[in-house]
Coordinates of C-alpha atoms in Angstrom, one line a residue:
M170 CA -45.1 80.3 -91.1
G171 CA -43.5 78.4 -88.2
S172 CA -45.1 75.5 -87.3
Q173 CA -47.9 75.7 -84.5
R174 CA -46.9 73.6 -81.6
N175 CA -47.2 73.3 -78.0
I176 CA -44.6 71.4 -76.7
S177 CA -40.7 72.7 -75.7
E178 CA -39.2 69.5 -76.2
F179 CA -39.4 65.5 -77.7
I180 CA -38.8 62.2 -75.8
L181 CA -36.2 60.3 -77.1
L182 CA -36.6 56.3 -76.5
G183 CA -32.9 55.6 -77.7
L184 CA -31.6 51.8 -78.4
S185 CA -32.8 49.6 -75.3
Y186 CA -34.2 50.2 -71.8
N187 CA -32.4 47.6 -70.4
Q188 CA -29.6 48.8 -68.1
N189 CA -27.1 46.5 -68.6
I190 CA -27.4 47.1 -72.3
Q191 CA -27.3 50.6 -72.2
I192 CA -24.5 50.2 -70.3
F193 CA -22.5 48.7 -72.7
C194 CA -23.8 50.2 -75.3
F195 CA -22.4 53.6 -73.5
V196 CA -18.7 51.9 -73.5
F197 CA -18.8 50.7 -77.3
F198 CA -20.1 53.8 -78.5
L199 CA -17.8 56.1 -76.7
F200 CA -15.0 53.8 -78.0
C201 CA -16.2 54.3 -81.4
Y202 CA -16.7 58.0 -81.7
V203 CA -12.8 58.5 -80.2
S204 CA -12.3 56.0 -82.5
I205 CA -13.8 58.4 -85.4
L206 CA -12.0 61.4 -84.2
V207 CA -8.4 59.6 -83.8
G208 CA -8.7 58.0 -87.3
N209 CA -10.1 60.9 -89.4
L210 CA -7.7 63.7 -87.7
L211 CA -4.8 61.2 -88.9
I212 CA -6.0 61.4 -91.6
L213 CA -6.7 64.6 -91.7
V214 CA -3.4 65.8 -90.9
S215 CA -1.4 63.2 -92.7
I216 CA -3.0 64.3 -96.2
R217 CA -2.4 68.4 -95.0
C218 CA 0.8 67.8 -94.0
S219 CA 2.4 65.9 -96.9
A220 CA 2.3 65.9 -100.4
L221 CA -0.8 64.2 -101.2
F222 CA -3.0 67.1 -100.6
Y223 CA -1.9 68.0 -104.1
Q224 CA -3.5 64.9 -105.1
P225 CA -7.4 64.8 -106.6
M226 CA -8.4 61.6 -104.8
Y227 CA -6.6 62.4 -100.9
Y228 CA -7.6 66.1 -101.5
F229 CA -11.3 64.2 -101.5
L230 CA -10.1 62.1 -99.3
G231 CA -9.7 64.5 -96.1
H232 CA -13.0 66.7 -97.1
L233 CA -14.7 63.3 -96.8
S234 CA -12.7 62.8 -92.7
F235 CA -13.7 66.2 -92.1
M236 CA -17.4 65.6 -93.1
D237 CA -17.1 62.3 -91.2
I238 CA -16.3 64.1 -87.8
C239 CA -19.1 66.3 -88.8
Y240 CA -21.5 64.4 -89.4
T241 CA -21.0 61.6 -86.1
S242 CA -20.6 64.4 -84.0
C243 CA -24.3 65.7 -84.8
V244 CA -25.4 62.8 -83.2
T245 CA -22.9 60.6 -81.0
P246 CA -22.1 62.4 -78.3
K247 CA -25.3 63.0 -77.7
L248 CA -26.2 59.6 -78.2
I249 CA -23.7 58.4 -75.0
G250 CA -25.0 61.1 -73.1
D251 CA -28.1 59.9 -72.8
L252 CA -27.3 56.8 -72.7
L253 CA -26.1 57.0 -68.5
L254 CA -29.5 59.4 -68.0
A255 CA -33.4 57.9 -67.7
R256 CA -34.6 60.6 -69.4
K257 CA -32.9 61.3 -73.1
T258 CA -34.7 64.7 -73.9
I259 CA -33.7 66.7 -76.6
S260 CA -35.5 70.3 -77.2
Y261 CA -37.7 71.5 -80.2
G262 CA -34.8 73.6 -81.5
N263 CA -31.6 70.8 -80.8
C264 CA -33.9 68.4 -83.3
M265 CA -34.7 70.5 -85.7
L266 CA -31.4 71.5 -86.1
Q267 CA -30.6 68.1 -86.1
V268 CA -32.3 67.4 -89.1
F269 CA -30.6 69.8 -90.7
S270 CA -27.7 69.2 -90.2
L271 CA -27.9 65.5 -90.5
H272 CA -28.7 66.4 -94.1
F273 CA -26.7 69.1 -94.9
L274 CA -23.9 67.1 -93.5
G275 CA -25.3 63.6 -94.9
M276 CA -25.0 64.8 -98.3
I277 CA -22.8 66.4 -98.8
E278 CA -20.9 63.3 -97.8
I279 CA -23.0 61.6 -100.8
F280 CA -21.6 64.4 -103.1
I281 CA -18.0 64.0 -101.8
L282 CA -18.3 59.9 -102.7
T283 CA -20.2 60.7 -106.1
V284 CA -16.5 63.1 -106.7
M285 CA -14.1 60.4 -105.6
A286 CA -15.5 58.2 -107.7
F287 CA -15.4 59.9 -110.7
D288 CA -11.9 61.2 -110.0
R289 CA -11.3 57.6 -110.3
Y290 CA -12.8 57.3 -113.6
A291 CA -10.4 60.5 -115.1
A292 CA -7.3 58.5 -113.7
I293 CA -8.2 54.9 -114.7
C294 CA -10.4 55.6 -118.6
K295 CA -8.5 59.2 -119.1
P296 CA -4.9 58.7 -117.5
L297 CA -3.5 61.2 -120.5
H298 CA -6.1 63.8 -119.6
Y299 CA -6.6 63.0 -115.9
L300 CA -4.2 65.7 -114.4
L301 CA -6.2 68.3 -117.2
I302 CA -9.7 66.7 -115.8
M303 CA -8.7 67.2 -112.7
N304 CA -7.1 70.1 -111.9
R305 CA -6.9 72.9 -108.6
A306 CA -9.7 74.8 -109.6
R307 CA -12.2 71.8 -110.8
C308 CA -11.9 69.5 -107.4
N309 CA -12.1 73.2 -105.9
L310 CA -15.4 74.0 -107.5
L311 CA -16.8 69.8 -107.0
V312 CA -16.1 70.8 -103.3
L313 CA -18.1 74.2 -102.9
A314 CA -21.0 72.4 -105.1
A315 CA -20.8 69.2 -103.0
W316 CA -21.8 71.8 -100.2
A317 CA -24.1 73.8 -102.6
G318 CA -26.5 70.6 -103.2
G319 CA -25.9 69.5 -99.2
A320 CA -27.3 73.1 -98.6
V321 CA -30.2 72.7 -101.6
H322 CA -31.5 69.3 -100.2
S323 CA -31.1 70.1 -96.4
F324 CA -33.3 73.3 -96.3
S325 CA -35.7 71.6 -98.6
Q326 CA -36.1 68.6 -95.9
F327 CA -35.8 71.0 -92.8
S328 CA -38.9 73.3 -94.2
M329 CA -41.2 70.4 -95.0
I330 CA -40.3 69.8 -90.9
F331 CA -41.1 72.8 -89.6
Q332 CA -43.9 73.7 -90.6
L333 CA -45.1 70.9 -89.5
P334 CA -47.7 71.2 -86.3
F335 CA -46.5 69.0 -82.8
C336 CA -49.6 69.4 -80.1
G337 CA -49.6 65.8 -78.7
P338 CA -47.3 62.9 -78.1
N339 CA -44.0 63.9 -77.8
E340 CA -42.2 60.3 -77.8
I341 CA -39.8 59.4 -80.7
N342 CA -38.5 55.9 -81.2
H343 CA -34.9 56.6 -82.3
Y344 CA -31.9 57.7 -80.4
Y345 CA -31.8 60.9 -82.3
C346 CA -34.4 63.7 -84.4
D347 CA -35.1 61.6 -87.7
I348 CA -37.5 62.7 -90.3
F349 CA -39.8 59.5 -90.4
P350 CA -39.5 59.7 -86.4
L351 CA -41.4 63.5 -86.4
L352 CA -43.6 62.5 -88.7
K353 CA -45.4 60.2 -86.9
V354 CA -45.9 62.5 -83.6
A355 CA -46.8 65.2 -86.1
C356 CA -50.6 66.6 -85.5
T357 CA -51.4 67.0 -89.5
D358 CA -52.1 64.1 -92.4
T359 CA -48.3 63.8 -93.2
Y360 CA -48.2 61.6 -96.3
I361 CA -48.0 63.8 -98.9
T362 CA -44.8 65.4 -96.7
G363 CA -43.4 61.9 -96.3
V364 CA -43.7 60.9 -100.0
L365 CA -42.1 64.0 -100.5
V366 CA -39.3 63.0 -97.9
V367 CA -39.1 59.6 -100.2
A368 CA -38.4 61.3 -103.4
N369 CA -36.4 64.2 -101.7
S370 CA -33.6 61.5 -100.0
G371 CA -34.5 57.9 -100.9
L372 CA -34.9 59.1 -104.9
V373 CA -31.3 61.3 -104.7
A374 CA -29.4 57.6 -102.3
L375 CA -30.5 55.0 -104.8
V376 CA -29.7 57.4 -107.8
T377 CA -26.9 58.5 -107.0
F378 CA -26.0 54.7 -106.0
V379 CA -26.5 53.4 -109.4
L380 CA -24.5 55.7 -111.1
L381 CA -21.3 54.9 -108.6
F382 CA -22.3 51.5 -109.5
G383 CA -22.1 52.2 -113.4
S384 CA -18.9 54.6 -112.8
Y385 CA -17.5 50.9 -111.2
V386 CA -18.6 48.7 -113.9
V387 CA -16.6 51.0 -116.7
I388 CA -13.3 51.0 -114.2
L389 CA -13.6 47.6 -114.3
F390 CA -14.4 46.9 -117.8
T391 CA -10.8 49.5 -118.8
L392 CA -8.7 48.0 -116.2
R393 CA -9.2 44.9 -118.4
N394 CA -6.5 46.3 -120.8
Q395 CA -4.1 47.5 -118.4
S396 CA -0.8 45.6 -116.9
A397 CA -1.4 43.2 -113.7
E398 CA 0.1 45.4 -111.9
G399 CA -1.9 48.7 -113.0
R400 CA -4.6 45.8 -112.3
R401 CA -3.6 45.7 -108.3
K402 CA -3.0 49.1 -107.9
A403 CA -6.6 50.3 -109.1
L404 CA -8.4 47.3 -108.1
S405 CA -6.7 48.5 -104.4
T406 CA -7.9 52.1 -104.6
C407 CA -11.2 51.5 -105.6
G408 CA -12.2 48.2 -103.2
S409 CA -11.9 50.6 -100.6
H410 CA -14.5 52.8 -102.2
I411 CA -16.6 50.7 -103.1
T412 CA -16.5 49.5 -99.3
V413 CA -17.6 52.5 -97.5
V414 CA -20.0 53.6 -101.0
I415 CA -21.2 50.5 -99.4
L416 CA -21.3 50.6 -96.0
F417 CA -23.3 54.0 -96.2
F418 CA -25.5 53.9 -99.2
G419 CA -26.9 50.4 -98.2
P420 CA -28.8 51.6 -95.0
S421 CA -29.0 54.9 -96.1
I422 CA -31.6 53.2 -99.2
F423 CA -33.3 51.1 -96.9
A424 CA -34.1 54.0 -94.1
Y425 CA -35.3 56.5 -96.8
L426 CA -36.6 54.5 -100.2
R427 CA -39.4 53.1 -99.0
P428 CA -43.5 54.1 -97.5
P429 CA -42.7 56.9 -95.4
T430 CA -43.0 54.7 -91.8
T431 CA -40.8 53.4 -88.8
F432 CA -39.4 50.0 -88.3
P433 CA -37.8 48.7 -85.0
E434 CA -35.1 47.7 -87.3
D435 CA -34.3 51.3 -88.6
K436 CA -31.9 52.4 -84.9
I437 CA -29.8 49.3 -86.7
F438 CA -29.6 50.7 -89.7
A439 CA -29.0 54.0 -88.6
L440 CA -25.9 52.9 -86.3
F441 CA -24.0 52.3 -89.9
Y442 CA -24.5 55.5 -92.0
T443 CA -23.9 57.9 -88.2
I444 CA -21.8 55.6 -86.6
I445 CA -20.3 52.6 -88.4
A446 CA -19.1 54.0 -91.9
P447 CA -17.5 56.9 -89.9
M448 CA -15.5 54.6 -87.3
F449 CA -14.8 52.4 -90.6
N450 CA -13.3 54.9 -93.1
P451 CA -10.2 55.5 -91.8
L452 CA -9.2 52.2 -92.3
I453 CA -10.5 51.3 -95.2
Y454 CA -8.2 54.1 -96.8
T455 CA -5.0 53.3 -94.7
L456 CA -5.1 49.5 -94.8
R457 CA -5.3 49.4 -98.5
N458 CA -3.0 51.9 -99.7
T459 CA 0.5 51.8 -99.2
E460 CA 1.2 55.8 -100.2
M461 CA -1.2 56.8 -97.3
K462 CA 0.6 54.5 -95.0
S463 CA 3.5 55.8 -96.2
A464 CA 2.6 59.8 -95.8
M465 CA 1.4 59.3 -92.0
R466 CA 5.0 57.8 -91.0
K467 CA 6.9 60.2 -92.6
V468 CA 4.2 63.1 -91.1
W469 CA 4.0 61.4 -87.7
F470 CA 7.7 60.6 -88.0
Q471 CA 8.8 64.1 -88.5
M472 CA 6.4 65.3 -86.0
I473 CA 7.7 63.4 -83.0
F474 CA 11.2 64.0 -84.0
L475 CA 11.3 67.7 -84.1
E476 CA 9.2 67.4 -80.6
E477 CA 12.4 65.6 -78.9
K478 CA 14.5 68.1 -80.6
H479 CA 12.7 70.7 -79.6
N480 CA 12.6 69.4 -76.0

């Protein structure tokens, strides 16, 4: 059954009422969004046009970069545009679409990060069987499972929110449509819905984080028996992944693993998993990765050389 409502739009209160702060945020987040697009597209093209595409770790990294672009594009362009407007609104339909898209793409990111941890575990702890364990068919299946998991999660979250009646206040104290702010303006008792949201989003994020943490404890324990050069290379790769996991999961766990209410800090923490983490992912995965930097130089040098030759 559809929701009972007499409102057609929500008013977003945004990040700040101060005009100078809004202008600064406009410039800053525009720079962030361009950096996200450029950085992740560089990774995508570099992996797809090089031999790295056939290595499981970089195959998953390419998918993560694609998810970063899609995920942040659900929020950031709207945020940037709203910073120039006095009245920030979003239609009911677009609000529901934003809720669905963010949870769908966000959960896919979580599953891909988990798959990348499994890949590192197989490479370091089972090196002789690595290529057999992480063959291309299994990699494709893991990515497909991530998409299926994202769909199951987002449909369950969306169905709970879509059935809520919205008939009174329509001001959302956020810069995008998030679940807890929507629960606050619903015209019904949302306690049970809030508990289900915490159980769905919060526990999934916490359990996944614990599994990832445990996998890296096992990896670090295994590294004791490897050579100094092997440890250095493995720690460099795993260090990049751990940094991304902390940037994404830390704020996500704070946002969803708690009683269903809103705090002023929510908007700041949300910036980390919607904008900051997708912006830093390309830097984290390239600056400390010799293979990635080498592939990027080779691919883009060839493209520039062929363009000049063609002209």
